[in-house]
Amino acid sequence: MLTVSPSSATGAPLPSSAAPPAVGSVRNLNLALGFSTALVVGVLAWVMFVTPADTNLGIVQKIFYFHVGTAFGMLLCLVGASACAAIDLMSPSEPIDAAGRALTEVGLVCALAVLTSGPLWARKSWGTWWTWEPRLTLTLLVSLVALAVMILRDIAGDSAQGRKIANSLAVLAAPMAYLIHIAVQKWGGTHPQVLQGGGISSSDMRIAFWGSVAAVLAMCFSLAALRYRTLRSEGQIQLLRLELSARELRRNRKEAA
Amino acid sequence: MTALRLTWLLLHKDLRIAARSREVLGFMLLFALLCVVVFAFGFLREGRAAEEQVPGVLWVTLLFTGTVGLLRLFAAEEEAGTLDLVSRTHAGTAPLFWSKALLQLAFSGVVTCFLLPVVLVFFDARLHGTGWILLSLALGLIGQAVLGTLAAALLVQVRLREALLPLVLYPLLAPLLLGGVKVTALAMGQSPQQAIDGWLELMVAFDAVVVVLSPWLFGRAIV
Amino acid sequence: MAQPYQPGKVRLPVQFAASAALVWQLLAASPAAADVALPAEGSAVAAPAGGETPRDLSKYKEESVPGGDLMILAYLVMWGLLGGFAVRMALRQGKLEREIASLQDRLDRGA
């Protein structure tokens, strides 16, 4: 994908590329984004106009569809990020590392969405903004860990050391998240007001539910691809800068000789 | 020279440094005392006895004090610039990791011996189920020292690490903290044995995961 | 340095602004909006005219919580977050690509 290889910095001729090298296909990415936006709008229209309101909870129950969708998205993104980190730690690879970073950030955005839509729903259905209910607690703690990984990576910069550090933490986060899950289950288990399933009672609701899950996952994929592309472009800029300064050095040496 | 002997040598060196200056341990003890005093200001109403707050105060103070120790754990190597050298023994990075983890464990063990009576006196509480509480403290301190050593090592060369260490460490330590507080509260409330057992199992599982994973990640990330 | 017009850069933000507007229209037209417009029974909570924010949980009755408001807020925050992320990344990508082009240009001219 990269048209400039590190070896070119050491004297090999650059590939003659007149057009700016593209990382991934811009058209495919726009297509994916357009598709997921259309899917989201369609499912949203279905949820608003076709799906009946829940008999017990009323209109607020419609938060549920996309709330669960973003929760799925968060889970998948963060698990994927952890896997990418593990792979990169064992055999370093730029694309895998960039994918891991992109997934971490998209997972974090999803976590924020879950953590705001959750309390809004809970306010109506449980009568309180927040309870230390297992799933809420788990989401909060896991998103804090993901936030730590992201901040660490940003602060440690693009050094090889910083990459290893952040990826180690991301690897550690996976089994820890499982332990946190067990712990908060035991801890918050005394609160019986967990609403199971959100009360899917009609086939319209089922369509809305799976449709919104699919829409959010498609959106997550597109966003991750978008972020992946910026990360790869940043890497490309670094290589180009390296190449430029190498040339300057060579020219200076030639002039001095 | 075996890995065990190397570990002992490194630990011995750190203990001798600690015995000579007594800085870190002294500050940890002082900090623990201050924590308890501040918690007393926060929680006590008209100086009444507040036994129900003892578990929380005890474990949170241990967490905070442990962080103070962890921030200085690799100070000697860092200042002398020898972290690279001591981590490259022929026995790998394990000796360095375990010597540091044991040092942190020793420090927090001393702090706990000091802290427990202080909390009990200040909060006017009486200890029930001492055996279980001590067991949970041991499990909690092991997990915290091992995971904390890894976190401290990861952050040695990172900017802003004083702020980052809690951010990295506290969410990951949540199961241990929940377990410790629960066991202490249950034991003090003379609850049935089964309730305590479940939480102790969780703490053992946490320690097992951490003891296996941390040295491996340490070796991967440091060298 | 003058930048040539590149259509791919502009489209993404516009796409998202348009879809955000569409979502807003949908939300406003949906049955949920009717639910909001209805005066809730506990009007003191639904419209805190006195400016007092109720702290006491018993003041909130199940029926008096405006569910439609909560739902619209939840959806706005959710899509605001995802859309904001997309727009930010699209803008950054535009900047990065301009930088890549200028670097490549310098390299080509130097060669």
Coordinates of C-alpha atoms in Angstrom, one line a residue:
Chain A
M1 CA 0.0 0.0 0.0
L2 CA 2.8 2.4 0.8
T3 CA 4.6 3.6 -2.3
V4 CA 7.6 4.7 -0.3
S5 CA 9.4 1.9 1.3
P6 CA 11.9 2.5 4.2
S7 CA 14.7 1.2 2.0
S8 CA 14.3 4.1 -0.3
A9 CA 15.6 6.3 2.5
T10 CA 18.9 4.6 2.2
G11 CA 19.6 5.5 -1.4
A12 CA 17.4 3.3 -3.6
P13 CA 15.5 5.3 -6.2
L14 CA 12.0 6.4 -5.4
P15 CA 9.2 4.9 -7.4
S16 CA 8.1 7.6 -9.8
S17 CA 4.6 8.3 -8.7
A18 CA 3.2 11.4 -10.2
A19 CA -0.2 11.2 -8.4
P20 CA -0.2 11.4 -4.6
P21 CA -0.2 7.8 -3.4
A22 CA -3.5 6.7 -2.0
V23 CA -3.7 4.6 1.1
G24 CA -6.6 2.4 0.5
S25 CA -9.2 3.3 -2.0
V26 CA -10.9 6.6 -1.4
R27 CA -13.9 5.6 -3.5
N28 CA -14.4 2.3 -1.6
L29 CA -14.3 4.2 1.7
N30 CA -16.8 6.8 0.5
L31 CA -19.0 3.9 -0.7
A32 CA -18.8 2.2 2.7
L33 CA -19.6 5.4 4.5
G34 CA -22.5 6.2 2.2
F35 CA -23.8 2.7 2.6
S36 CA -23.7 2.7 6.3
T37 CA -25.2 6.2 6.5
A38 CA -28.1 5.1 4.3
L39 CA -28.5 2.0 6.4
V40 CA -28.6 4.0 9.6
V41 CA -31.1 6.5 8.2
G42 CA -33.3 3.6 6.9
V43 CA -33.3 1.8 10.2
L44 CA -33.9 5.0 12.1
A45 CA -37.0 5.7 9.9
W46 CA -38.2 2.2 10.6
V47 CA -37.7 2.6 14.3
M48 CA -39.4 5.9 14.4
F49 CA -42.4 5.3 12.1
V50 CA -43.1 1.5 11.9
T51 CA -42.0 0.0 15.2
P52 CA -44.7 0.3 17.8
A53 CA -43.9 2.0 21.1
D54 CA -43.4 -0.4 24.0
T55 CA -46.5 -1.0 26.0
N56 CA -44.8 -0.6 29.4
L57 CA -42.0 1.9 28.8
G58 CA -43.5 4.0 26.0
I59 CA -41.5 5.9 23.4
V60 CA -38.3 5.9 25.4
Q61 CA -37.9 2.2 24.7
K62 CA -36.8 3.2 21.2
I63 CA -33.4 4.2 22.7
F64 CA -32.9 0.5 23.2
Y65 CA -32.3 -0.5 19.6
F66 CA -29.3 1.7 18.9
H67 CA -28.1 1.6 22.5
V68 CA -27.6 -2.2 22.2
G69 CA -26.2 -1.7 18.7
T70 CA -23.5 0.6 20.0
A71 CA -22.8 -1.7 22.9
F72 CA -22.2 -4.5 20.4
G73 CA -20.0 -2.2 18.4
M74 CA -18.0 -1.2 21.4
L75 CA -17.5 -4.8 22.4
L76 CA -16.4 -5.9 18.9
C77 CA -14.1 -3.0 18.4
L78 CA -12.3 -3.3 21.7
V79 CA -11.9 -7.1 21.4
G80 CA -10.6 -6.6 17.9
A81 CA -8.2 -3.9 19.1
S82 CA -6.9 -6.2 21.8
A83 CA -6.3 -9.0 19.3
C84 CA -4.5 -6.6 16.9
A85 CA -2.4 -5.4 19.8
A86 CA -1.4 -9.0 20.6
I87 CA -0.5 -9.8 17.0
D88 CA 1.5 -6.6 16.7
L89 CA 3.3 -7.3 20.0
M90 CA 4.4 -10.8 18.7
S91 CA 5.2 -9.8 15.1
P92 CA 5.3 -6.1 14.6
S93 CA 3.4 -4.9 11.6
E94 CA 2.4 -1.3 10.7
P95 CA -1.1 -2.1 9.2
I96 CA -2.1 -4.3 12.2
D97 CA -1.0 -1.7 14.6
A98 CA -2.9 1.1 12.8
A99 CA -6.0 -1.2 12.7
G100 CA -5.7 -1.7 16.4
R101 CA -5.5 2.0 17.1
A102 CA -8.4 2.7 14.8
L103 CA -10.5 0.1 16.5
T104 CA -9.6 1.4 20.0
E105 CA -10.8 4.9 19.1
V106 CA -14.0 3.8 17.4
G107 CA -14.7 1.5 20.3
L108 CA -14.2 4.4 22.6
V109 CA -16.7 6.6 20.6
C110 CA -19.2 3.7 20.9
A111 CA -18.6 3.5 24.6
L112 CA -19.3 7.2 25.0
A113 CA -22.5 6.7 23.1
V114 CA -23.5 3.7 25.3
L115 CA -22.7 5.6 28.4
T116 CA -24.8 8.6 27.5
S117 CA -27.8 6.7 26.0
G118 CA -27.8 4.2 28.8
P119 CA -28.5 6.7 31.7
L120 CA -31.1 8.5 29.5
W121 CA -32.9 5.2 29.1
A122 CA -32.4 4.2 32.7
R123 CA -33.9 7.5 33.9
K124 CA -37.3 6.5 32.5
S125 CA -37.3 2.7 32.9
W126 CA -35.5 2.4 36.3
G127 CA -36.3 5.8 37.6
T128 CA -32.6 6.8 38.2
W129 CA -29.8 8.1 36.0
W130 CA -27.3 5.7 37.2
T131 CA -27.2 2.4 39.2
W132 CA -24.1 0.3 39.8
E133 CA -25.7 -2.4 37.8
P134 CA -23.2 -4.9 36.4
R135 CA -23.4 -4.0 32.8
L136 CA -23.2 -0.3 33.4
T137 CA -20.2 -0.7 35.7
L138 CA -18.5 -3.0 33.3
T139 CA -19.0 -0.6 30.4
L140 CA -17.6 2.3 32.5
L141 CA -14.5 0.4 33.6
V142 CA -13.8 -1.0 30.2
S143 CA -14.1 2.4 28.5
L144 CA -11.7 3.8 31.2
V145 CA -9.2 1.1 30.3
A146 CA -9.6 1.8 26.6
L147 CA -9.2 5.5 27.3
A148 CA -5.9 4.8 29.2
V149 CA -4.6 2.8 26.2
M150 CA -5.5 5.7 23.8
I151 CA -4.0 8.4 26.0
L152 CA -0.9 6.4 26.6
R153 CA -0.4 5.9 22.9
D154 CA -0.9 9.6 22.2
I155 CA 1.5 10.7 24.9
A156 CA 4.1 8.0 24.2
G157 CA 4.1 9.2 20.5
D158 CA 5.1 7.0 17.6
S159 CA 8.2 5.6 19.2
A160 CA 8.6 1.9 19.0
Q161 CA 8.7 1.9 22.8
G162 CA 5.4 3.8 23.1
R163 CA 3.8 1.4 20.7
K164 CA 4.9 -1.7 22.7
I165 CA 3.7 -0.1 25.9
A166 CA 0.3 0.8 24.7
N167 CA -0.1 -2.6 23.0
S168 CA 0.9 -4.5 26.2
L169 CA -1.8 -2.6 28.1
A170 CA -4.3 -3.4 25.4
V171 CA -3.4 -7.1 25.6
L172 CA -3.7 -7.1 29.3
A173 CA -7.1 -5.4 29.1
A174 CA -8.8 -8.5 27.6
P175 CA -8.5 -11.0 30.4
M176 CA -8.9 -8.2 32.9
A177 CA -12.1 -7.1 31.3
Y178 CA -13.4 -10.6 31.8
L179 CA -12.4 -10.6 35.5
I180 CA -14.0 -7.2 35.9
H181 CA -17.1 -8.6 34.3
I182 CA -17.2 -11.4 36.9
A183 CA -16.5 -9.1 39.8
V184 CA -19.1 -6.5 39.0
Q185 CA -21.6 -9.3 38.4
K186 CA -21.0 -10.5 41.9
W187 CA -20.9 -7.1 43.3
G188 CA -24.0 -5.6 41.6
G189 CA -25.9 -8.8 41.7
T190 CA -28.1 -7.7 44.5
H191 CA -29.9 -5.2 42.3
P192 CA -32.8 -7.1 40.7
Q193 CA -34.1 -4.3 38.5
V194 CA -32.2 -5.4 35.4
L195 CA -34.5 -5.2 32.5
Q196 CA -34.0 -8.3 30.6
G197 CA -34.0 -8.0 26.8
G198 CA -35.7 -4.7 26.6
G199 CA -39.1 -6.3 25.9
I200 CA -39.0 -7.2 22.2
S201 CA -42.6 -8.3 21.6
S202 CA -43.3 -7.9 17.9
S203 CA -41.6 -8.8 14.7
D204 CA -41.4 -5.1 13.8
M205 CA -39.4 -4.7 16.9
R206 CA -37.2 -7.6 16.0
I207 CA -36.5 -6.1 12.6
A208 CA -35.7 -2.8 14.2
F209 CA -33.3 -4.4 16.7
W210 CA -31.3 -6.5 14.2
G211 CA -31.4 -3.7 11.7
S212 CA -30.0 -1.2 14.1
V213 CA -27.3 -3.6 15.2
A214 CA -26.3 -4.1 11.6
A215 CA -26.4 -0.4 10.9
V216 CA -24.2 0.5 13.9
L217 CA -21.7 -2.3 13.0
A218 CA -21.5 -1.1 9.4
M219 CA -21.0 2.5 10.7
C220 CA -18.3 1.2 13.1
F221 CA -16.5 -0.5 10.3
S222 CA -16.6 2.6 8.1
L223 CA -15.4 4.8 10.9
A224 CA -12.5 2.4 11.7
A225 CA -11.6 2.4 8.0
L226 CA -11.6 6.1 8.0
R227 CA -9.4 6.4 11.0
Y228 CA -7.1 3.6 9.7
R229 CA -6.6 5.7 6.6
T230 CA -5.5 8.8 8.5
L231 CA -3.1 6.7 10.6
R232 CA -1.6 5.2 7.5
S233 CA -1.3 8.6 5.9
E234 CA 0.5 9.9 9.0
G235 CA 2.9 7.0 8.7
Q236 CA 3.4 7.9 5.0
I237 CA 4.2 11.5 5.8
Q238 CA 6.8 10.4 8.3
L239 CA 8.5 8.2 5.6
L240 CA 8.4 11.1 3.1
R241 CA 10.0 13.5 5.6
L242 CA 12.7 10.9 6.3
E243 CA 13.4 10.6 2.6
L244 CA 13.5 14.3 2.2
S245 CA 16.0 14.8 5.0
A246 CA 18.1 11.9 3.7
R247 CA 18.4 13.5 0.3
E248 CA 19.3 16.8 1.9
L249 CA 22.0 15.1 3.8
R250 CA 23.3 13.4 0.7
R251 CA 23.3 16.6 -1.3
N252 CA 25.2 18.5 1.5
R253 CA 27.8 15.8 1.7
K254 CA 28.3 15.9 -2.1
E255 CA 28.7 19.7 -2.0
A256 CA 31.2 19.4 0.8
A257 CA 33.2 16.8 -1.1
Chain B
M1 CA 23.9 -18.1 38.2
T2 CA 20.3 -19.2 38.3
A3 CA 17.4 -16.9 37.8
L4 CA 16.4 -17.3 41.4
R5 CA 19.8 -16.2 42.6
L6 CA 19.7 -13.2 40.3
T7 CA 16.3 -12.2 41.6
W8 CA 17.6 -12.4 45.1
L9 CA 20.7 -10.3 44.3
L10 CA 18.6 -7.6 42.7
L11 CA 16.1 -7.6 45.5
H12 CA 18.9 -7.6 48.1
K13 CA 20.4 -4.5 46.3
D14 CA 17.1 -2.7 46.4
L15 CA 16.5 -3.6 50.0
R16 CA 19.9 -2.3 51.0
I17 CA 19.2 1.0 49.1
A18 CA 15.9 1.2 51.0
A19 CA 17.5 0.4 54.3
R20 CA 20.1 3.1 53.8
S21 CA 17.8 6.0 52.8
R22 CA 14.4 4.9 54.1
E23 CA 12.9 7.6 51.9
V24 CA 10.2 5.7 50.0
L25 CA 9.0 3.5 52.8
G26 CA 8.9 6.5 55.2
F27 CA 6.8 8.5 52.7
M28 CA 4.5 5.6 52.2
L29 CA 3.8 5.3 55.9
L30 CA 3.3 9.0 56.3
F31 CA 1.0 9.1 53.3
A32 CA -1.1 6.2 54.6
L33 CA -1.5 8.0 57.9
L34 CA -2.5 11.2 56.1
C35 CA -5.0 9.3 54.0
V36 CA -6.7 7.8 57.1
V37 CA -6.9 11.2 58.7
V38 CA -8.4 12.8 55.6
F39 CA -10.9 9.9 55.3
A40 CA -11.9 10.4 58.9
F41 CA -12.6 14.1 58.2
G42 CA -14.7 13.0 55.2
F43 CA -16.6 10.2 56.8
L44 CA -17.0 10.7 60.6
R45 CA -19.9 12.6 61.9
E46 CA -19.4 14.1 65.4
G47 CA -16.7 11.6 66.0
R48 CA -19.1 8.7 66.2
A49 CA -17.9 5.2 65.6
A50 CA -18.2 4.2 61.9
E51 CA -17.3 0.6 61.6
E52 CA -19.0 0.3 58.3
Q53 CA -16.5 2.6 56.6
V54 CA -13.4 0.6 57.8
P55 CA -13.2 -1.8 54.7
G56 CA -13.4 1.0 52.2
V57 CA -10.9 3.3 54.0
L58 CA -8.5 0.4 54.5
W59 CA -8.4 -0.7 50.9
V60 CA -8.5 2.7 49.2
T61 CA -5.7 3.9 51.5
L62 CA -3.7 0.8 50.5
L63 CA -4.4 1.5 46.8
F64 CA -3.2 5.1 47.1
T65 CA -0.2 4.3 49.2
G66 CA 0.8 1.5 46.8
T67 CA 0.7 4.1 43.9
V68 CA 3.1 6.3 45.8
G69 CA 5.5 3.4 46.1
L70 CA 5.1 2.3 42.5
L71 CA 6.0 5.8 41.2
R72 CA 9.5 5.4 42.9
L73 CA 9.9 1.7 42.2
F74 CA 12.3 2.0 39.2
A75 CA 13.8 5.3 40.4
A76 CA 17.3 3.9 41.1
E77 CA 17.6 2.3 37.6
E78 CA 16.1 5.3 36.0
E79 CA 18.4 7.8 37.6
A80 CA 21.5 5.7 36.9
G81 CA 20.2 4.8 33.4
T82 CA 20.8 1.2 34.0
L83 CA 17.3 -0.2 33.3
D84 CA 18.6 -1.6 30.0
L85 CA 21.5 -3.3 31.6
V86 CA 19.7 -5.0 34.5
S87 CA 16.8 -6.2 32.3
R88 CA 19.3 -7.9 29.9
T89 CA 20.5 -10.7 32.2
H90 CA 21.0 -14.1 30.6
A91 CA 18.0 -15.3 32.6
G92 CA 15.8 -12.8 30.7
T93 CA 13.8 -10.0 32.2
A94 CA 12.1 -12.2 34.9
P95 CA 14.6 -11.6 37.7
L96 CA 14.3 -7.8 37.4
F97 CA 10.5 -8.1 37.3
W98 CA 10.2 -10.4 40.3
S99 CA 12.7 -8.5 42.4
K100 CA 10.7 -5.3 41.9
A101 CA 7.4 -6.9 42.5
L102 CA 8.7 -8.5 45.7
L103 CA 10.2 -5.1 46.8
Q104 CA 6.8 -3.5 46.3
L105 CA 5.1 -6.3 48.1
A106 CA 7.5 -5.9 51.1
F107 CA 6.9 -2.2 51.2
S108 CA 3.1 -2.5 51.1
G109 CA 3.3 -5.4 53.6
V110 CA 5.0 -3.0 56.1
V111 CA 2.5 -0.3 55.3
T112 CA -0.4 -2.7 56.0
C113 CA 1.0 -3.8 59.4
F114 CA 1.1 -0.1 60.3
L115 CA -2.2 0.8 58.7
L116 CA -4.5 -1.8 60.1
P117 CA -4.2 -0.8 63.7
V118 CA -4.3 2.9 62.8
V119 CA -7.6 2.5 60.9
L120 CA -9.1 0.4 63.7
V121 CA -8.2 2.9 66.3
F122 CA -9.2 6.0 64.4
F123 CA -12.5 4.5 63.3
D124 CA -13.2 2.9 66.6
A125 CA -13.8 -0.5 65.1
R126 CA -13.2 -4.1 66.3
L127 CA -11.8 -6.8 64.1
H128 CA -13.8 -10.0 63.5
G129 CA -12.7 -12.8 61.2
T130 CA -9.1 -11.7 61.3
G131 CA -7.8 -14.7 59.4
W132 CA -10.0 -14.0 56.4
I133 CA -9.2 -10.3 56.4
L134 CA -5.4 -11.1 56.5
L135 CA -5.8 -13.6 53.7
S136 CA -7.7 -11.1 51.6
L137 CA -5.0 -8.5 52.3
A138 CA -2.3 -10.9 51.3
L139 CA -4.1 -11.7 48.0
G140 CA -4.9 -8.0 47.4
L141 CA -1.3 -6.9 48.0
I142 CA 0.2 -9.6 45.7
G143 CA -2.1 -8.7 42.9
Q144 CA -1.6 -5.0 43.3
A145 CA 2.2 -5.4 43.6
V146 CA 2.5 -7.6 40.5
L147 CA 0.2 -5.6 38.2
G148 CA 1.5 -2.4 39.6
T149 CA 5.1 -3.3 38.9
L150 CA 4.1 -4.0 35.3
A151 CA 2.3 -0.7 35.0
A152 CA 5.1 1.2 36.6
A153 CA 7.6 -0.4 34.3
L154 CA 5.6 0.4 31.2
L155 CA 5.4 4.0 32.2
V156 CA 9.1 4.5 33.2
Q157 CA 10.0 6.5 30.2
V158 CA 6.6 8.1 29.5
R159 CA 5.8 11.7 30.1
L160 CA 3.2 12.6 32.7
R161 CA 3.4 9.2 34.2
E162 CA 2.4 10.4 37.7
A163 CA -1.0 11.2 36.2
L164 CA -1.1 8.1 33.9
L165 CA -0.3 5.5 36.5
P166 CA -3.7 5.7 38.3
L167 CA -5.5 5.9 35.0
V168 CA -3.8 2.7 33.8
L169 CA -3.9 0.9 37.1
Y170 CA -7.1 1.6 39.0
P171 CA -9.7 0.4 36.5
L172 CA -7.7 -2.8 36.0
L173 CA -7.5 -3.3 39.8
A174 CA -11.2 -2.9 40.2
P175 CA -11.9 -6.7 40.8
L176 CA -9.3 -6.9 43.4
L177 CA -10.5 -3.8 45.2
L178 CA -14.1 -4.9 45.1
G179 CA -13.1 -8.4 46.4
G180 CA -11.0 -7.0 49.2
V181 CA -13.6 -4.5 50.4
K182 CA -16.3 -7.2 50.2
V183 CA -14.3 -9.9 52.1
T184 CA -13.3 -7.4 54.8
A185 CA -16.9 -6.1 55.2
L186 CA -18.3 -9.6 55.2
A187 CA -15.7 -10.9 57.7
M188 CA -16.3 -8.0 60.0
G189 CA -20.0 -8.4 59.8
Q190 CA -19.6 -12.1 60.7
S191 CA -21.3 -13.2 57.5
P192 CA -21.7 -16.8 56.3
Q193 CA -18.6 -18.5 55.0
Q194 CA -19.9 -19.1 51.4
A195 CA -20.2 -15.4 50.7
I196 CA -16.6 -14.9 51.7
D197 CA -15.4 -17.9 49.7
G198 CA -16.7 -16.6 46.4
W199 CA -14.9 -13.3 46.7
L200 CA -11.7 -15.0 47.7
E201 CA -11.9 -17.3 44.7
L202 CA -12.2 -14.2 42.5
M203 CA -9.1 -12.7 44.1
V204 CA -7.1 -15.9 43.6
A205 CA -8.2 -16.0 40.0
F206 CA -7.1 -12.4 39.5
D207 CA -3.7 -13.0 41.1
A208 CA -3.2 -16.1 39.0
V209 CA -3.9 -14.2 35.7
V210 CA -1.7 -11.3 36.8
V211 CA 1.2 -13.5 37.9
V212 CA 1.2 -15.3 34.6
L213 CA 0.7 -12.4 32.2
S214 CA 2.6 -9.6 33.8
P215 CA 6.2 -11.0 33.6
W216 CA 5.5 -12.0 30.0
L217 CA 4.3 -8.6 28.9
F218 CA 7.1 -7.0 30.9
G219 CA 9.6 -9.0 28.8
R220 CA 7.9 -8.0 25.6
A221 CA 7.5 -4.3 26.3
I222 CA 10.7 -3.4 28.1
V223 CA 13.4 -4.9 25.9
Chain C
M1 CA 1.0 27.1 -1.9
A2 CA -2.2 27.0 -3.9
Q3 CA -4.2 23.8 -3.4
P4 CA -6.1 22.4 -6.4
Y5 CA -9.7 21.7 -5.8
Q6 CA -10.1 18.1 -4.8
P7 CA -13.7 17.0 -4.8
G8 CA -13.2 14.0 -2.5
K9 CA -12.2 16.3 0.4
V10 CA -15.4 18.4 0.5
R11 CA -17.9 15.6 0.0
L12 CA -17.5 13.8 3.3
P13 CA -18.4 16.7 5.6
V14 CA -21.2 17.7 3.3
Q15 CA -22.5 14.2 3.3
F16 CA -22.6 14.1 7.0
A17 CA -24.1 17.5 7.5
A18 CA -26.9 16.5 5.1
S19 CA -27.5 13.2 6.8
A20 CA -27.6 14.9 10.2
A21 CA -30.2 17.4 8.9
L22 CA -32.2 14.5 7.5
V23 CA -32.0 12.6 10.9
W24 CA -33.2 15.8 12.6
Q25 CA -36.1 16.1 10.3
L26 CA -37.0 12.5 10.8
L27 CA -36.9 12.9 14.6
A28 CA -39.0 16.0 14.5
A29 CA -41.6 14.4 12.2
S30 CA -41.8 11.1 14.1
P31 CA -44.5 10.1 16.5
A32 CA -41.9 10.6 19.2
A33 CA -42.2 14.4 18.7
A34 CA -45.9 14.2 19.3
D35 CA -45.1 12.6 22.6
V36 CA -42.9 15.5 23.5
A37 CA -45.5 18.1 22.5
L38 CA -48.0 16.6 24.8
P39 CA -48.0 18.3 28.2
A40 CA -46.9 15.6 30.6
E41 CA -49.0 15.1 33.8
G42 CA -46.4 16.3 36.2
S43 CA -45.9 19.6 34.5
A44 CA -43.6 20.8 37.2
V45 CA -41.1 18.3 36.2
A46 CA -41.7 18.4 32.4
A47 CA -41.3 22.1 32.3
P48 CA -39.3 23.4 35.2
A49 CA -40.6 26.9 34.9
G50 CA -39.6 27.9 38.4
G51 CA -36.0 27.2 37.5
E52 CA -35.7 24.7 40.4
T53 CA -34.0 21.5 39.6
P54 CA -35.7 18.7 41.5
R55 CA -33.2 16.7 43.6
D56 CA -35.7 14.5 45.3
L57 CA -36.2 11.3 43.4
S58 CA -39.7 10.9 44.7
K59 CA -40.6 14.0 42.7
Y60 CA -40.1 12.1 39.5
K61 CA -43.1 9.9 38.9
E62 CA -42.8 7.2 36.2
E63 CA -45.4 8.9 34.0
S64 CA -44.0 12.4 34.3
V65 CA -40.6 11.7 32.7
P66 CA -40.7 12.9 29.2
G67 CA -39.6 9.8 27.4
G68 CA -39.6 11.4 23.9
D69 CA -37.2 14.1 25.1
L70 CA -34.9 11.5 26.5
M71 CA -35.0 9.5 23.4
I72 CA -34.3 12.5 21.1
L73 CA -31.5 13.5 23.3
A74 CA -30.0 10.0 23.3
Y75 CA -30.2 9.8 19.5
L76 CA -28.7 13.3 19.1
V77 CA -25.8 12.5 21.4
M78 CA -25.2 9.1 19.8
W79 CA -25.2 10.3 16.2
G80 CA -23.4 13.5 17.1
L81 CA -20.6 11.4 18.5
L82 CA -20.3 9.1 15.6
G83 CA -20.8 11.8 13.0
G84 CA -18.4 14.2 14.8
F85 CA -15.8 11.5 14.7
A86 CA -16.3 10.9 11.0
V87 CA -16.2 14.6 10.2
R88 CA -13.0 15.1 12.2
M89 CA -11.3 12.2 10.5
A90 CA -12.4 13.4 7.1
L91 CA -11.0 16.9 7.7
R92 CA -7.8 15.5 9.1
Q93 CA -7.5 13.2 6.1
G94 CA -7.8 16.2 3.8
K95 CA -5.0 18.0 5.6
L96 CA -2.8 14.9 5.6
E97 CA -3.3 14.3 1.9
R98 CA -2.4 17.9 1.1
E99 CA 0.8 17.5 3.2
I100 CA 1.6 14.2 1.4
A101 CA 1.1 15.9 -2.0
S102 CA 3.4 18.8 -1.1
L103 CA 6.1 16.5 0.3
Q104 CA 5.9 14.4 -2.8
D105 CA 6.1 17.5 -4.9
R106 CA 9.3 18.6 -3.1
L107 CA 10.7 15.1 -3.6
D108 CA 9.9 15.0 -7.3
R109 CA 11.4 18.5 -7.9
G110 CA 14.5 17.6 -6.0
A111 CA 15.1 14.4 -8.0

